[in-house]
Amino acid sequence: MSGVRPPIMNGPLHPRPLVALLDGRDCTVEMPILKDVATVAFCDAQSTQEIHEKVLNEAVGALMYHTITLTREDLEKFKALRIIVRIGSGFDNIDIKSAGDLGIAVCNVPAASVEETADSTLCHILNLYRRATWLHQALREGTRV
């Protein structure tokens, strides 16, 4: 059972668990939710080479968007990691089988940005129908339409 990791020590004599936001640009959403139960590390990394050694050794949780990829080799660098939450609908940038072999749970947020995606799609359809971008470009170039 090489994938079994030691228990997380938590309580009054132990510090709050370390959770890392691996590739996000800011923590404005995550910080208010996690601040009372965990220490949050903000990495802004594009690869595991950019992640601080303390995070690799102590983080029990990782939050990630889509700009970083975690292969088996990357996952093995995390010594205490128990869970990865992919903020978004997919998890094609995480080696799921290797994570399972290493005892790391992987979750995603399948309904993330559903309303925003629908809104953007409708805006693009209206833009094409009304020719807004084309008219804007013609106006800037001084072209008569």
Coordinates of C-alpha atoms in Angstrom, one line a residue:
M1 CA 0.0 0.0 0.0
S2 CA 2.5 2.6 -1.1
G3 CA -0.3 5.1 -1.8
V4 CA -1.4 5.4 1.8
R5 CA -0.3 8.6 3.4
P6 CA 0.1 9.4 7.1
P7 CA -2.8 10.9 8.9
I8 CA -3.2 14.7 9.0
M9 CA -2.5 16.0 12.4
N10 CA -4.9 18.8 13.3
G11 CA -6.2 20.3 16.5
P12 CA -5.1 22.8 19.1
L13 CA -1.5 21.6 19.2
H14 CA -1.1 21.4 15.4
P15 CA -1.1 24.2 12.9
R16 CA -3.9 24.6 10.4
P17 CA -3.4 22.5 7.3
L18 CA -1.6 24.1 4.3
V19 CA -3.7 24.5 1.2
A20 CA -2.1 25.8 -2.0
L21 CA -3.7 27.7 -4.9
L22 CA -1.2 26.4 -7.5
D23 CA -1.9 28.5 -10.7
G24 CA -4.5 31.1 -9.9
R25 CA -3.9 34.8 -10.3
D26 CA -5.4 35.8 -6.9
C27 CA -7.1 34.3 -3.9
T28 CA -10.0 36.7 -3.5
V29 CA -12.7 33.9 -3.7
E30 CA -10.8 31.2 -1.9
M31 CA -9.2 33.2 1.0
P32 CA -12.5 34.2 2.8
I33 CA -13.7 30.6 2.6
L34 CA -10.5 29.0 3.8
K35 CA -9.0 31.6 6.1
D36 CA -10.5 30.2 9.4
V37 CA -9.7 26.5 8.7
A38 CA -6.4 26.5 6.7
T39 CA -3.3 28.4 5.8
V40 CA -3.5 29.3 2.1
A41 CA -0.4 29.5 0.0
F42 CA -0.7 31.5 -3.3
C43 CA 1.7 30.0 -5.8
D44 CA 0.9 31.5 -9.2
A45 CA 2.9 28.7 -10.8
Q46 CA 3.0 27.4 -14.4
S47 CA 4.9 24.2 -13.3
T48 CA 5.9 22.4 -10.2
Q49 CA 9.4 23.8 -10.6
E50 CA 8.0 27.2 -9.6
I51 CA 6.3 25.9 -6.4
H52 CA 8.1 26.6 -3.1
E53 CA 9.6 23.7 -1.2
K54 CA 7.4 24.3 1.8
V55 CA 4.3 23.8 -0.3
L56 CA 5.7 20.6 -1.9
N57 CA 6.5 19.2 1.6
E58 CA 3.5 20.4 3.7
A59 CA 0.5 21.1 1.5
V60 CA -2.4 18.7 2.2
G61 CA -4.7 20.3 -0.3
A62 CA -4.2 21.9 -3.7
L63 CA -6.6 24.1 -5.7
M64 CA -5.8 24.6 -9.4
Y65 CA -7.2 26.1 -12.6
H66 CA -6.1 25.0 -16.0
T67 CA -2.7 26.5 -16.6
I68 CA -0.6 23.9 -14.7
T69 CA -0.3 20.2 -15.5
L70 CA 0.3 17.6 -12.8
T71 CA 2.0 14.4 -14.1
R72 CA 3.0 11.4 -11.9
E73 CA 6.4 12.9 -11.6
D74 CA 4.9 16.2 -10.4
L75 CA 2.5 14.5 -8.0
E76 CA 5.3 12.6 -6.4
K77 CA 7.0 15.9 -5.4
F78 CA 4.1 16.6 -3.0
K79 CA 4.9 14.8 0.2
A80 CA 1.7 15.4 2.2
L81 CA -0.9 16.1 -0.5
R82 CA -4.3 14.4 0.1
I83 CA -6.7 16.2 -2.3
I84 CA -6.6 18.3 -5.5
V85 CA -9.6 20.4 -6.4
R86 CA -9.6 21.4 -10.1
I87 CA -11.5 24.7 -10.2
G88 CA -13.5 24.1 -13.4
S89 CA -15.3 21.3 -15.2
G90 CA -12.4 19.1 -16.5
F91 CA -9.4 17.5 -15.0
D92 CA -7.4 16.5 -18.1
N93 CA -4.4 18.4 -16.7
I94 CA -4.1 15.9 -13.8
D95 CA -2.8 12.3 -14.0
I96 CA -5.9 10.8 -12.3
K97 CA -4.6 7.2 -12.2
S98 CA -1.3 8.3 -10.6
A99 CA -3.1 10.5 -8.1
G100 CA -5.2 7.5 -7.1
D101 CA -2.1 5.3 -6.8
L102 CA -0.5 7.9 -4.5
G103 CA -3.6 8.2 -2.3
I104 CA -4.5 11.7 -3.6
A105 CA -8.2 12.4 -4.2
V106 CA -9.1 14.5 -7.2
C107 CA -12.3 16.6 -7.4
N108 CA -13.6 19.1 -9.9
V109 CA -16.3 21.8 -10.0
P110 CA -18.4 20.7 -13.0
A111 CA -20.9 23.6 -12.8
A112 CA -18.2 26.3 -12.7
S113 CA -18.9 29.2 -15.0
V114 CA -22.0 27.7 -16.6
E115 CA -24.0 30.9 -16.5
E116 CA -21.0 33.0 -17.6
T117 CA -20.4 30.6 -20.5
A118 CA -24.1 30.9 -21.6
D119 CA -24.0 34.7 -21.3
S120 CA -20.8 34.9 -23.4
T121 CA -22.2 32.6 -26.0
L122 CA -25.3 34.8 -26.4
C123 CA -23.1 37.9 -26.6
H124 CA -21.0 36.4 -29.4
I125 CA -24.2 35.4 -31.3
L126 CA -25.6 38.9 -31.0
N127 CA -22.3 40.4 -32.0
L128 CA -22.3 38.3 -35.2
Y129 CA -26.0 39.0 -35.9
R130 CA -25.7 42.7 -35.4
R131 CA -22.2 42.9 -36.9
A132 CA -21.0 45.0 -34.0
T133 CA -17.3 44.2 -34.3
W134 CA -17.3 44.7 -38.1
L135 CA -19.1 48.0 -37.8
H136 CA -16.7 49.1 -35.0
Q137 CA -13.7 48.3 -37.2
A138 CA -15.2 50.1 -40.2
L139 CA -15.9 53.2 -38.0
R140 CA -12.3 53.2 -36.7
E141 CA -10.9 52.9 -40.2
G142 CA -13.2 55.6 -41.6
T143 CA -14.8 53.1 -44.1
R144 CA -18.4 53.9 -45.2
V145 CA -20.8 51.1 -44.7

